[in-house]
Every structure is written in C-alpha cells, then in structure tokens.
GROMACS .gro file of C-alpha atoms in nm:
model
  405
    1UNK     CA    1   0.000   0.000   0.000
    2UNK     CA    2   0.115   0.330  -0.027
    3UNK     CA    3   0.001   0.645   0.136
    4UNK     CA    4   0.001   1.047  -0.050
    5UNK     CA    5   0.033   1.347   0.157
    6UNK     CA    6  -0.346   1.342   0.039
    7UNK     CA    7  -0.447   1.038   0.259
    8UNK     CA    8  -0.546   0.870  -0.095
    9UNK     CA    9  -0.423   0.529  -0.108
   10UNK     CA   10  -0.341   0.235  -0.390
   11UNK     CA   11  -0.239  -0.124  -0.351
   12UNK     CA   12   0.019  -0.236  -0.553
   13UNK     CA   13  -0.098  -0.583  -0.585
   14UNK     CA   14  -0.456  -0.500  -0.611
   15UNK     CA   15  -0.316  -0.357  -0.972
   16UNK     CA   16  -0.075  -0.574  -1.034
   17UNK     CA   17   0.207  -0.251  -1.055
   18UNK     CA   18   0.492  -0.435  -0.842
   19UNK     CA   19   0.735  -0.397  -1.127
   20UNK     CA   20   0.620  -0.098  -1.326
   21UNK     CA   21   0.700   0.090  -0.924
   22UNK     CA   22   1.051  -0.061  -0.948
   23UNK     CA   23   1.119   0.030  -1.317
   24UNK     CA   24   0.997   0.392  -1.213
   25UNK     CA   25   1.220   0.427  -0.878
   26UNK     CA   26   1.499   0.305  -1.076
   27UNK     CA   27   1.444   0.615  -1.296
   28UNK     CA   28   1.346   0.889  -0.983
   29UNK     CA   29   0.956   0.884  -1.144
   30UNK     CA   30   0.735   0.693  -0.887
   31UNK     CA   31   0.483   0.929  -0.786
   32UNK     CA   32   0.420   0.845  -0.409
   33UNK     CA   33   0.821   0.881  -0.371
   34UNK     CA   34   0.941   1.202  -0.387
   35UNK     CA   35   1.258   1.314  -0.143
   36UNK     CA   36   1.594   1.476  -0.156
   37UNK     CA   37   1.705   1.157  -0.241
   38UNK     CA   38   1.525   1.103  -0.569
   39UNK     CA   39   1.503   1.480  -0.624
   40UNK     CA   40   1.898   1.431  -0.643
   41UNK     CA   41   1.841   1.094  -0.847
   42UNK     CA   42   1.638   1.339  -1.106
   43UNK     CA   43   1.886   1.599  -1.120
   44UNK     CA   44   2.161   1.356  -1.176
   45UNK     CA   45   2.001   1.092  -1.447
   46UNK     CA   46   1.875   1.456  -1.627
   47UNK     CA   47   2.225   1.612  -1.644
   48UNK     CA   48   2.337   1.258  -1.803
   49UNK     CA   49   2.129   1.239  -2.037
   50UNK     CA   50   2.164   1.639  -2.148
   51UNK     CA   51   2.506   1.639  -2.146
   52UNK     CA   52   2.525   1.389  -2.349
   53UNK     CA   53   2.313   1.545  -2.632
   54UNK     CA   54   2.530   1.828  -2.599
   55UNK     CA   55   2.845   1.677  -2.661
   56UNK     CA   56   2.754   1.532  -2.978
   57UNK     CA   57   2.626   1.847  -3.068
   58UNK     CA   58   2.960   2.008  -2.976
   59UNK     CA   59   3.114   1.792  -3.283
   60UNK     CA   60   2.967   2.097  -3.510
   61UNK     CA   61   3.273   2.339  -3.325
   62UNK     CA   62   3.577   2.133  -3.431
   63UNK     CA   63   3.479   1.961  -3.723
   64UNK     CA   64   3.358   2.047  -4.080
   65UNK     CA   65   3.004   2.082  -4.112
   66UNK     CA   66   2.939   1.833  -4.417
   67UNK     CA   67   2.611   1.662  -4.475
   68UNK     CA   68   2.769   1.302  -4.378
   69UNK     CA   69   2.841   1.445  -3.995
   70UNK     CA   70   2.484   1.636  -3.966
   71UNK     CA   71   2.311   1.260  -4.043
   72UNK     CA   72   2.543   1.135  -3.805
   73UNK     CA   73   2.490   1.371  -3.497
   74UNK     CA   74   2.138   1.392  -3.562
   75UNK     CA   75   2.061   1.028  -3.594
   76UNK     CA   76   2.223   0.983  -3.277
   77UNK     CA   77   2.115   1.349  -3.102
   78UNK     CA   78   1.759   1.267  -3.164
   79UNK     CA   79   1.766   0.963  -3.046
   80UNK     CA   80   1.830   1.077  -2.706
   81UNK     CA   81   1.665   1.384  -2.739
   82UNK     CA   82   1.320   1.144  -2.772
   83UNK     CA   83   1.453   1.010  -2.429
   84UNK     CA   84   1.491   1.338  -2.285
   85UNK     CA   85   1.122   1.439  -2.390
   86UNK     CA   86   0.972   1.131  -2.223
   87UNK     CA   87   1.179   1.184  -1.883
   88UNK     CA   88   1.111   1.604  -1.897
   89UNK     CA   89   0.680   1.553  -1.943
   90UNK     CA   90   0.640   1.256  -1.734
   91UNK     CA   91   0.812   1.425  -1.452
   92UNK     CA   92   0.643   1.745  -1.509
   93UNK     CA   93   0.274   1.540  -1.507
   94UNK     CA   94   0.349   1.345  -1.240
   95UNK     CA   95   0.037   1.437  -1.038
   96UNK     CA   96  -0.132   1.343  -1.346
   97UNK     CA   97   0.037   0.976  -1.339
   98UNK     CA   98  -0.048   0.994  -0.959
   99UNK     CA   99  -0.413   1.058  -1.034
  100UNK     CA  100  -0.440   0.830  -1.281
  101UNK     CA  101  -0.325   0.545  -1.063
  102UNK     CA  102  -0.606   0.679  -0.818
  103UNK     CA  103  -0.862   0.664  -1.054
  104UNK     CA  104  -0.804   0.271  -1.105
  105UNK     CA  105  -0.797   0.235  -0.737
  106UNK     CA  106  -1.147   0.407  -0.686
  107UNK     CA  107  -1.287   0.182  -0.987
  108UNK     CA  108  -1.095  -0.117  -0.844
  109UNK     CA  109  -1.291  -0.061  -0.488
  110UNK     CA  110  -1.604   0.012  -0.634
  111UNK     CA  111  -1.590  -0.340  -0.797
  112UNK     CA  112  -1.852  -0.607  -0.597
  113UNK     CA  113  -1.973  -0.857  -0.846
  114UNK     CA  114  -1.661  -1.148  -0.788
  115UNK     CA  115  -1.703  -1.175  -1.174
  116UNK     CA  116  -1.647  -0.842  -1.245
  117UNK     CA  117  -1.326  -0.787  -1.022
  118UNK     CA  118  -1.221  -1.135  -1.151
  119UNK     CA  119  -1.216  -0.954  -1.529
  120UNK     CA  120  -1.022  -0.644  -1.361
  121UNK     CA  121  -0.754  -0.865  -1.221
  122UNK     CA  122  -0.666  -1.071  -1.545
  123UNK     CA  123  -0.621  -0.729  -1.718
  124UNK     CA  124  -0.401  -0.611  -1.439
  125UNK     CA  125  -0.194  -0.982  -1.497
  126UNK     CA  126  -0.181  -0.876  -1.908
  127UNK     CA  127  -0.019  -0.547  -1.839
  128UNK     CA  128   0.198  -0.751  -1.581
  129UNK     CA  129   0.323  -1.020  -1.851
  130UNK     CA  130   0.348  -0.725  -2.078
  131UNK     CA  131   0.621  -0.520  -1.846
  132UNK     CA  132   0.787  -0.840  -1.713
  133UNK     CA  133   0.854  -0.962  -2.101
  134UNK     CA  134   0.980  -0.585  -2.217
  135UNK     CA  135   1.196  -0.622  -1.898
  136UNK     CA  136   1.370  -0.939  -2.011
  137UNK     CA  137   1.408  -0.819  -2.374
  138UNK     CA  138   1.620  -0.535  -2.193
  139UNK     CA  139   1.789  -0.790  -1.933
  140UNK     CA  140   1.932  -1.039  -2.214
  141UNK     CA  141   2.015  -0.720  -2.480
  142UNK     CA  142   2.237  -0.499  -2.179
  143UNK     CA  143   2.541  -0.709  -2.146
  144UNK     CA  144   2.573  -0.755  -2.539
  145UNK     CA  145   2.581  -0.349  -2.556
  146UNK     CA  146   2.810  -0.319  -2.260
  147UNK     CA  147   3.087  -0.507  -2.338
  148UNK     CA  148   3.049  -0.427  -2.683
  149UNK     CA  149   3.364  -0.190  -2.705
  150UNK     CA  150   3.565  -0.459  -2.572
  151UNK     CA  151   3.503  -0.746  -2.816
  152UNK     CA  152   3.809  -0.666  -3.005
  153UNK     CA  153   3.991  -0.779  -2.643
  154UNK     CA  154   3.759  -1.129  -2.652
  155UNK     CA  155   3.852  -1.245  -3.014
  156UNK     CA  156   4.242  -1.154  -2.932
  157UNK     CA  157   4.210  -1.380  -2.627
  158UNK     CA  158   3.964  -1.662  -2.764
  159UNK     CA  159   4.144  -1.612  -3.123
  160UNK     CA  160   4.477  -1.507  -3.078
  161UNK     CA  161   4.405  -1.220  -3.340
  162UNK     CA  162   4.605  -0.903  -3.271
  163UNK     CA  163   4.409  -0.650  -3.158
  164UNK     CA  164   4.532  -0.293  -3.130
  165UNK     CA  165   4.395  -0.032  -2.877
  166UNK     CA  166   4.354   0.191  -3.111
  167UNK     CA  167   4.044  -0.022  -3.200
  168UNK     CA  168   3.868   0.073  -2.895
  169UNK     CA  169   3.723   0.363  -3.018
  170UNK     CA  170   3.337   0.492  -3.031
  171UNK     CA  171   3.391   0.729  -3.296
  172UNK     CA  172   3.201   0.478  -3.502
  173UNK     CA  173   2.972   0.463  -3.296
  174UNK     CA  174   2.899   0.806  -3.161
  175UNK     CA  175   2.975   1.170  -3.284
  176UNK     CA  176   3.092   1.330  -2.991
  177UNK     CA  177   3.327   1.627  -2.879
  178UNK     CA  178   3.456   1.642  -2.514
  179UNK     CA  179   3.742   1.874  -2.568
  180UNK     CA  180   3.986   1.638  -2.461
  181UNK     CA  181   4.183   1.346  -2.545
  182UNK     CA  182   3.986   1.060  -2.596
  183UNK     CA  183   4.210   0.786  -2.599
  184UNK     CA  184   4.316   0.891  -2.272
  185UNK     CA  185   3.992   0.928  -2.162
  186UNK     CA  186   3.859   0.659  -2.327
  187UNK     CA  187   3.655   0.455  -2.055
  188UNK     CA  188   3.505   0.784  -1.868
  189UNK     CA  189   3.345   0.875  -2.224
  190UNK     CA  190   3.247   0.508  -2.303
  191UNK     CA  191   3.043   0.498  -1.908
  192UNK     CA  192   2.881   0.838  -1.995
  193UNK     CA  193   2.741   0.695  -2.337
  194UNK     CA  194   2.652   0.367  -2.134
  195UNK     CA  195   2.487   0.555  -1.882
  196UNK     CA  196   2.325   0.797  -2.134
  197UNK     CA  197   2.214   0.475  -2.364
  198UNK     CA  198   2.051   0.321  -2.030
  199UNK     CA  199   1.901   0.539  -1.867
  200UNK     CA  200   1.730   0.641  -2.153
  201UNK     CA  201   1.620   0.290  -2.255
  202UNK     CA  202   1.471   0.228  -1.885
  203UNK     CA  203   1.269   0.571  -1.908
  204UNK     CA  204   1.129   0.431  -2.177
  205UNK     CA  205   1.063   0.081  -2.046
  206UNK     CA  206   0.935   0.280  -1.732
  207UNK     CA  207   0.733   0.500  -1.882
  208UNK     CA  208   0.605   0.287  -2.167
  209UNK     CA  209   0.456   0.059  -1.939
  210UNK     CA  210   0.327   0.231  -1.690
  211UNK     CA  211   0.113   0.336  -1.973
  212UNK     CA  212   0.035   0.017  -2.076
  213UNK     CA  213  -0.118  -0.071  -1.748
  214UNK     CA  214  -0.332   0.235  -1.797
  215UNK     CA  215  -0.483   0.132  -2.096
  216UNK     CA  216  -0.485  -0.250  -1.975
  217UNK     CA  217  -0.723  -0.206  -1.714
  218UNK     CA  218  -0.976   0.048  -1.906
  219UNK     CA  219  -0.953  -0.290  -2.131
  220UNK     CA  220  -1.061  -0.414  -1.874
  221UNK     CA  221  -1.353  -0.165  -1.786
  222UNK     CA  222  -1.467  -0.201  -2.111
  223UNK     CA  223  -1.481  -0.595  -2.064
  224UNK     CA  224  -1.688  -0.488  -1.740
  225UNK     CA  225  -1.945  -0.306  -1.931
  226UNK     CA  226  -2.007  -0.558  -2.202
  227UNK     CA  227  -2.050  -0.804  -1.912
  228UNK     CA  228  -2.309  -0.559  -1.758
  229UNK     CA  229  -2.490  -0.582  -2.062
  230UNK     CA  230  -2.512  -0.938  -2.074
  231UNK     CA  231  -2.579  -0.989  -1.689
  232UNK     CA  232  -2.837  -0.731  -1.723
  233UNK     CA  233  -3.057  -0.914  -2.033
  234UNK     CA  234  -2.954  -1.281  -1.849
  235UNK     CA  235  -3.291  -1.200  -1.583
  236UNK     CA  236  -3.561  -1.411  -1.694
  237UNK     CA  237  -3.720  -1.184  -1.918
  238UNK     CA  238  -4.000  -1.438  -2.001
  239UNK     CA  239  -4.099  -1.223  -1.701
  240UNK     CA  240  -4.075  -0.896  -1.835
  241UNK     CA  241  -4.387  -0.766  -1.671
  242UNK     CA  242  -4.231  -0.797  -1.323
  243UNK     CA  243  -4.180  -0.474  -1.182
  244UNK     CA  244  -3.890  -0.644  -0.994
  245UNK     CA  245  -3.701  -0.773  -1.271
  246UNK     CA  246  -3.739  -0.468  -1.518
  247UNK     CA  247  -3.562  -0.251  -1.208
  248UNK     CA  248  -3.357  -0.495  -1.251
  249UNK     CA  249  -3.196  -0.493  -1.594
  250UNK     CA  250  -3.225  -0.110  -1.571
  251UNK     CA  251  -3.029  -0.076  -1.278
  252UNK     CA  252  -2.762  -0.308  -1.520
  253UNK     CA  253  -2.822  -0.104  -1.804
  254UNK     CA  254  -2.727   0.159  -1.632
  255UNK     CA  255  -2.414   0.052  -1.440
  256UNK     CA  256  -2.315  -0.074  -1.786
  257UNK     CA  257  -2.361   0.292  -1.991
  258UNK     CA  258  -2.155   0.404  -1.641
  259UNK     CA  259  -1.837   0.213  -1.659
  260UNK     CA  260  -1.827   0.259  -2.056
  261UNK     CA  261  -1.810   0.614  -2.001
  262UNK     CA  262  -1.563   0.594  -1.750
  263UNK     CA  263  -1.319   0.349  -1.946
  264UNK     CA  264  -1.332   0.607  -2.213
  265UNK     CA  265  -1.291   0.905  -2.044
  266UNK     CA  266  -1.031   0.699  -1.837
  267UNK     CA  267  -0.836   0.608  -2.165
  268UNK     CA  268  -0.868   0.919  -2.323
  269UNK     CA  269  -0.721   1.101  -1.988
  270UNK     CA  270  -0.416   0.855  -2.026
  271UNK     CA  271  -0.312   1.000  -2.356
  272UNK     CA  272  -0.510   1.366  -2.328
  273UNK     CA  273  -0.302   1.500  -2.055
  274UNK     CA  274   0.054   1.345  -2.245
  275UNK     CA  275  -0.032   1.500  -2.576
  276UNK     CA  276   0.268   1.770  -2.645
  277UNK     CA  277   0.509   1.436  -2.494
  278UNK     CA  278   0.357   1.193  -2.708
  279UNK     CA  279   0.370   1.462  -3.062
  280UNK     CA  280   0.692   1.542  -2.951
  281UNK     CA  281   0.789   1.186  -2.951
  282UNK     CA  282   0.618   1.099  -3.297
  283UNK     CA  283   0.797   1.418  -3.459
  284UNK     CA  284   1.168   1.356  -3.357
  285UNK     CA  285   1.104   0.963  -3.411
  286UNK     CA  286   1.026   0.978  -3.750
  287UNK     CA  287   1.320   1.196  -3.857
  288UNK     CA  288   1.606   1.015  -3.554
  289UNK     CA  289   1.409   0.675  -3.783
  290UNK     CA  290   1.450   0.806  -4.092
  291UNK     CA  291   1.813   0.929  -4.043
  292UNK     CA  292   1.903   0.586  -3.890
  293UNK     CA  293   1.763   0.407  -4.160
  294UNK     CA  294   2.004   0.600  -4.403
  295UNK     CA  295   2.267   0.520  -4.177
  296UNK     CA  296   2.210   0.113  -4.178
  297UNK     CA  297   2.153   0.115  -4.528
  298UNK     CA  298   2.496   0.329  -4.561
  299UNK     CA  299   2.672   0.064  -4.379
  300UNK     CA  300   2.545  -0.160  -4.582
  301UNK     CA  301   2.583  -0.043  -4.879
  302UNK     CA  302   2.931   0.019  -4.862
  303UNK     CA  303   3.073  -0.217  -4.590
  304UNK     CA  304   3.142  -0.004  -4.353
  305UNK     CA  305   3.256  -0.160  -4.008
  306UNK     CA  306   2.988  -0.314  -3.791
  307UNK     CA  307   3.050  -0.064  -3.510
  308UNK     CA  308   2.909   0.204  -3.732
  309UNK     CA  309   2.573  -0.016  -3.685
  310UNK     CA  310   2.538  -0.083  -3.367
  311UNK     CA  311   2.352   0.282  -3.272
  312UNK     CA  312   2.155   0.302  -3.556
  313UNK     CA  313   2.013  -0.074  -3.538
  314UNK     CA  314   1.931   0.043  -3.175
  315UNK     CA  315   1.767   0.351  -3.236
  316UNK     CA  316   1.510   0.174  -3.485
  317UNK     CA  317   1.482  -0.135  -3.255
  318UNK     CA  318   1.368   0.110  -3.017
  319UNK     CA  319   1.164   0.313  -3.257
  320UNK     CA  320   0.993   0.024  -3.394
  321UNK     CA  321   0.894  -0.147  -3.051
  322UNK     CA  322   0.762   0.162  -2.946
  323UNK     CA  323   0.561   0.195  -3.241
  324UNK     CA  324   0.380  -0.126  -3.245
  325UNK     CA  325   0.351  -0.175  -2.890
  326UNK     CA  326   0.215   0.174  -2.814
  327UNK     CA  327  -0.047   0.130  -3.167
  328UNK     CA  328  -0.192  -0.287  -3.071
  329UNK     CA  329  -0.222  -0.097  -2.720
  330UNK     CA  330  -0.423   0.157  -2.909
  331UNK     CA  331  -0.575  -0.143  -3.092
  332UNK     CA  332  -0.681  -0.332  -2.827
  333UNK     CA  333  -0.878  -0.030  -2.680
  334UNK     CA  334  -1.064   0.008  -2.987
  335UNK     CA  335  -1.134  -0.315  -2.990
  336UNK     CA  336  -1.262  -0.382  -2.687
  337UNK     CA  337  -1.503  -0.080  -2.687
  338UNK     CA  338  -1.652  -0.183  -3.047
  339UNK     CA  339  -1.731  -0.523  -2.794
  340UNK     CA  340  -1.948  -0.317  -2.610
  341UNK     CA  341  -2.156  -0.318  -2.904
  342UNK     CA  342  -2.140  -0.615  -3.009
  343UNK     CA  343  -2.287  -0.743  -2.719
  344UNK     CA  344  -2.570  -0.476  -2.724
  345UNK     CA  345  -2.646  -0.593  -3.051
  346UNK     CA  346  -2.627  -0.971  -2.973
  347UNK     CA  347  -2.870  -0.966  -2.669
  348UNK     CA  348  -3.227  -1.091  -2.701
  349UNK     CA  349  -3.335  -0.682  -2.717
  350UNK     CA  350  -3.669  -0.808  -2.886
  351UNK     CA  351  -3.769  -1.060  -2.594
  352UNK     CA  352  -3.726  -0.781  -2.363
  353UNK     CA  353  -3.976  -0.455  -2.281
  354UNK     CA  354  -3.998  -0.159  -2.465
  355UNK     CA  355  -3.863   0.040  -2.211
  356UNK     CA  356  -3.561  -0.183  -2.215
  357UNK     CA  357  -3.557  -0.169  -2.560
  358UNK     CA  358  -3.557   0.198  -2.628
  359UNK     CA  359  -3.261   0.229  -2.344
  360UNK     CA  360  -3.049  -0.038  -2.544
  361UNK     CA  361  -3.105   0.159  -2.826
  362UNK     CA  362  -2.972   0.505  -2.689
  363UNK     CA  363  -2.671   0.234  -2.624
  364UNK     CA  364  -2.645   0.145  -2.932
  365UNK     CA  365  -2.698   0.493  -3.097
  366UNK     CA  366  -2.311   0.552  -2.900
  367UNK     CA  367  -2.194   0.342  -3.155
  368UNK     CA  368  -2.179   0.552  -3.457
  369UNK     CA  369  -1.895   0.784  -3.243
  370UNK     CA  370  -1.623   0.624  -3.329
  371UNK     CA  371  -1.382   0.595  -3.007
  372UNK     CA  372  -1.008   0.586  -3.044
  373UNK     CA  373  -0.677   0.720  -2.940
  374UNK     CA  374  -0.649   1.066  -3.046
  375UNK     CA  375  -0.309   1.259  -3.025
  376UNK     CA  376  -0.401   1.618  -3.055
  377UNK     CA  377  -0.578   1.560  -3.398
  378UNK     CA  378  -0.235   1.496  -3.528
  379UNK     CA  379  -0.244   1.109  -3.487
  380UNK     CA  380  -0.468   0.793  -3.427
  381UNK     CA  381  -0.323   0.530  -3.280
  382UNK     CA  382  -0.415   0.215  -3.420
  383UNK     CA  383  -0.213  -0.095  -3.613
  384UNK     CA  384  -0.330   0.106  -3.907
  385UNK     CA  385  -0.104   0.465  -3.727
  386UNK     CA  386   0.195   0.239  -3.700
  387UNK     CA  387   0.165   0.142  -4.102
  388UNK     CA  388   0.111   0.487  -4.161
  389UNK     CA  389   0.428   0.610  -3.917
  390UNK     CA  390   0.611   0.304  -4.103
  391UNK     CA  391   0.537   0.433  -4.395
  392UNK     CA  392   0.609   0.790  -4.321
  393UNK     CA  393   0.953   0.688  -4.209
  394UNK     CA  394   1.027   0.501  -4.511
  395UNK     CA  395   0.912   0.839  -4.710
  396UNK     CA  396   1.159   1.030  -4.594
  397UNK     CA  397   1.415   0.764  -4.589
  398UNK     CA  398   1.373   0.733  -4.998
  399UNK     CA  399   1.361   1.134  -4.983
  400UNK     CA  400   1.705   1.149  -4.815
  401UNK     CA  401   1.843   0.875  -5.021
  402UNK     CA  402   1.779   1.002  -5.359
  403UNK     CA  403   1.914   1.323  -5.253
  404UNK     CA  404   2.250   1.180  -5.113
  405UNK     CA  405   2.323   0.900  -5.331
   0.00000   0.00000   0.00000
C-alpha cells in the first residue's frame, strides 16, 4: 500500500504494478516517492542524459560541417533527445500519473460482483506479462551493448588475433566532442554513453509501461461493461412484466452505460493529458528513424565496419517497438469498446420490454462515435497509425536517399 500526503491510497498488488514501481524508482519517477534523495536521483540521471546530447552536438565546433556528420549527430542526437522528452513531461505530469493510478484504485474498490473484479484482475496480470517480457528483452540485450567496445579484447584472447587499442574507439559509434583526449579518456566517455544509452532505454521501459497498465485495465472496464450488458438481459425476461425484474436490468443497463463512459474518459485522460510528450515523440522519431535508416543502409551499402551499426540498429529497434507496442495498445482499446456493441447488438433486445428496448437503443446509438486514441488531432493510434508512421519513415528515408546518393 502506499500512502500520499493526500491520505489517498493504492495497492500495488490490487493492480498488479509491483514492477512498473521498481522500473519507475529506478528512474526517480514513482509518484508516491518524492525526497531529496530522488530529487537528487532526477537531477543527476537529467544532467546525463543532457550532457550527453550536448556533446555530440559540440562535434559541429571542431569539425567540418558536411552533410555526412549532420546525419550522423542527428541520428544519434535525436535519439536521445526522444529520451529526454519522455523523462522532462512525465516528470512534469506526475500528479497526473499519480491521479491516474487513483482513478483505477477508486474503480478497483467500487468493484462487488466477484465476476467483475475477476475480469479487472486478469487485465491487471496482461499489463503484468506485458512489463515483465519488455523487462527481459532489456535484461538479455544490456550485457551484449556493454561489453560491446571490448570485443576486439575477446577475439584476441579466444582467437589469438592481434588487436590494437587503437580499435577501442566509439567514434564509429557516436559523434561526440569532449574537448579532450579521448584515448586517454577513453573509458570515462564510453560509461557516460553507457549511462546515457541506459538510462534512456529504462525511461522508456518505465514509462512505456506504466502506460500500458493504464490502458490494460480500461480494457478491462470495457470488458466490465459488455458483461453488464449481458448480466443485465440474463434475468428471466419471459418475465418482463415484473416490476422487480425490469428494475432490474435497468439498474444493469445503467451501471453498464456508467463504466463505458468511464473506461473512455479513463483512456482518453491517459493520452489527453501526455499530448505535447507523445507529438513530440512521434515528430523527432520519424526523422532520428529516418536518419538511422540512411545510416544502416549506408553501412550496408558500402561495408562499412559493424561498429558504425550498432547505434543506428538500436535507435530503430527502439523506434519500432515503441511503435507497435504503443499502436496494438491503441488497438486493443478500440477493440474492446466496439465489444461493447457487439454485445448490445447480440442480446435478445426483442424478448425484452420496450422500455428496455428503447434504453439499449440510446446504447447502441453511441456506436456511430467512433472511439479511439487521439493525439491532438495529429495522430490515431491504431495498427493502421503504425503502417502509416512506417510508412512515413520510409518516405523520408527514400527522400534522403535520392538526394544523397
């Protein structure tokens, strides 16, 4: 459990949040812990993270500006800059995040049918399995990217190949300017791209799923209401006539149209209040995307060393994960509210009173809104938004590449 200055209160099992609380202290972003210590924790993974953007920035002040070095230092720049943007507006909202986890606490109480809080808890389990697999996608990748630099030192020992020094170098790799000598310094620049690289990647695993728990349990809400519906036209209504039983499916009808709106204005609340993060994030991930997929298809093209690679496969592993994990999120929430419908329309509405009738047809009247994702007008997400962000990557990919090649 754990207690606001507010008095409000949320279980952490009740929602199923145990790891999304860890991902988010590991980052200084767990709402109900705020102290000197994480305010220090903030301060520090921030200044990481910027100062790292501005040293490959800094490249521009010693070297020639050419078009080959502004791919490079923007592929990578924006990159991190996307990371940045996700850390800066989450921390900002954070009362926001806060409130939202209230919200599914209040709903979560509220719950007394056993059925109904059984269909609450297997959504909080999906959003579970969700973070915990993300988490080991992370866990197996890490110690592949950290030792990285040092494979040259591996294949001289396992291969007795003669390795220079020299090799250990993450020019390839990175773009960066620190005003001193970097062989000398070679290890304190490699641990601030490390740290730079993983702190970003865990605000987005942190973030990303805290999100996805969001929209997991107004899955779930919406599962609630179609069951509503069901429960409500499951009274014997070969006994219409009884006063009893038409209170009855009313009073169901009614919960039913309640937790529908809630699940959307729920959802919709989730993305509303993240809007300038979340076109922020689509705007410098198609271009970081489109510039990285220049870059692979340069090293391809023209066998450049594998190093060169490594942050641009990254950056659109990244990119692409968030894509289609943030759009069948999206997905799945359209989904599940068109089910609300569904089971309006499958119900045995004629065997029932006309009262009942005419309120499952103000129901179904709902139905010609079409309810989805919305990012400020600019975006819907959907599987049918990630082809379209796919595509518009691609676009400016075959832009770029006509124009440089």
């Amino acid at each position: 459990m754990h207690l606001d200055a507010r008095g409000k209160m949320i279980c952490i099992d009740c929602l199923h949040i145990s790891l999304n609380r860890k991902l988010l202290l590991a980052v200084g972003l767990w709402p109900y812990q705020q102290s000197k210590f994480v305010r220090f924790q903030l301060i520090l993974l921030f200044a990481i993270l910027t100062s790292f953007i501005i040293f490959q920035f800094t490249a521009f002040m010693t070297s020639k500006c050419t078009p080959d070095l502004i791919i490079n230092v923007l592929s990578s720049a924006l990159f991190y800059i996307m990371f940045l943007i996700k850390y800066s507006f989450f921390h900002i909202n954070i009362e926001v995040a806060k409130c939202l986890l209230e919200q599914l606490q209040n709903i979560y109480n509220e719950l007394t049918d056993k059925n109904e809080i059984r269909i609450i808890k297997k959504y909080g389990i999906y959003a579970k399995r969700y973070t915990a697999g993300l988490i080991l996608v992370v866990i197996f990748s890490a110690p592949g990217l950290i030792l990285y630099p040092f494979w040259p030192y591996f294949f001289n020992i396992l291969l007795s190949i003669n390795v220079s020094r020299s090799h250990l170098s993450l020019k390839k790799m990175y773009v960066t300017e620190y005003f001193v000598d970097q062989k000398k310094y070679f290890y304190l620049i490699l641990l601030h791209a490390n740290a730079a690289l993983y702190v970003g990647v865990f605000t987005i695993l942190a973030i990303g799923t805290i999100f996805i728990v969001y929209q997991q349990h107004a899955c779930g809400m919406f599962r609630i209401a179609s069951y509503r519906i069901e429960k409500a036209m499951a009274v014997d209504i070969s006994q219409k006539g009884n006063l009893r039983n038409r209170n009855l499916i009313y009073k169901e009808l009614i919960r039913a149209v309640d937790m529908h709106r809630e699940a959307m204005r729920f959802s919709d609340s989730a993305v509303s209040r993240f809007k300038v993060m979340y076109s922020l994030m689509i705007l410098v991930g198609v271009i970081s995307g489109s510039l990285n997929f220049f870059r692979i298809f340069q090293a391809l093209s023209f066998g450049y060393d594998a190093e060169e690679l490594l942050l641009p496969l990254i950056s659109v592993s990244t990119y692409l994960s968030i894509i289609f994990v943030g759009n069948y999120i999206a997905q799945e929430i359209m989904d599940h509210n068109n089910d609300v419908f569904i089971s309006a329309y499958n119900i045995q509405w004629y065997a029932a009173s006309v009262n009942v009738q005419k309120m499952i047809l103000f129901l179904l009247q709902r139905s010609t809104k079409v309810f989805n994702i919305n990012i400020a007008g600019l975006f819907v997400g959907s599987l049918e938004g990630a082809a379209t962000l796919l595509s518009t990557i691609m676009s400016y990919f075959t832009v770029l590449y006509s124009t440089r090649m």
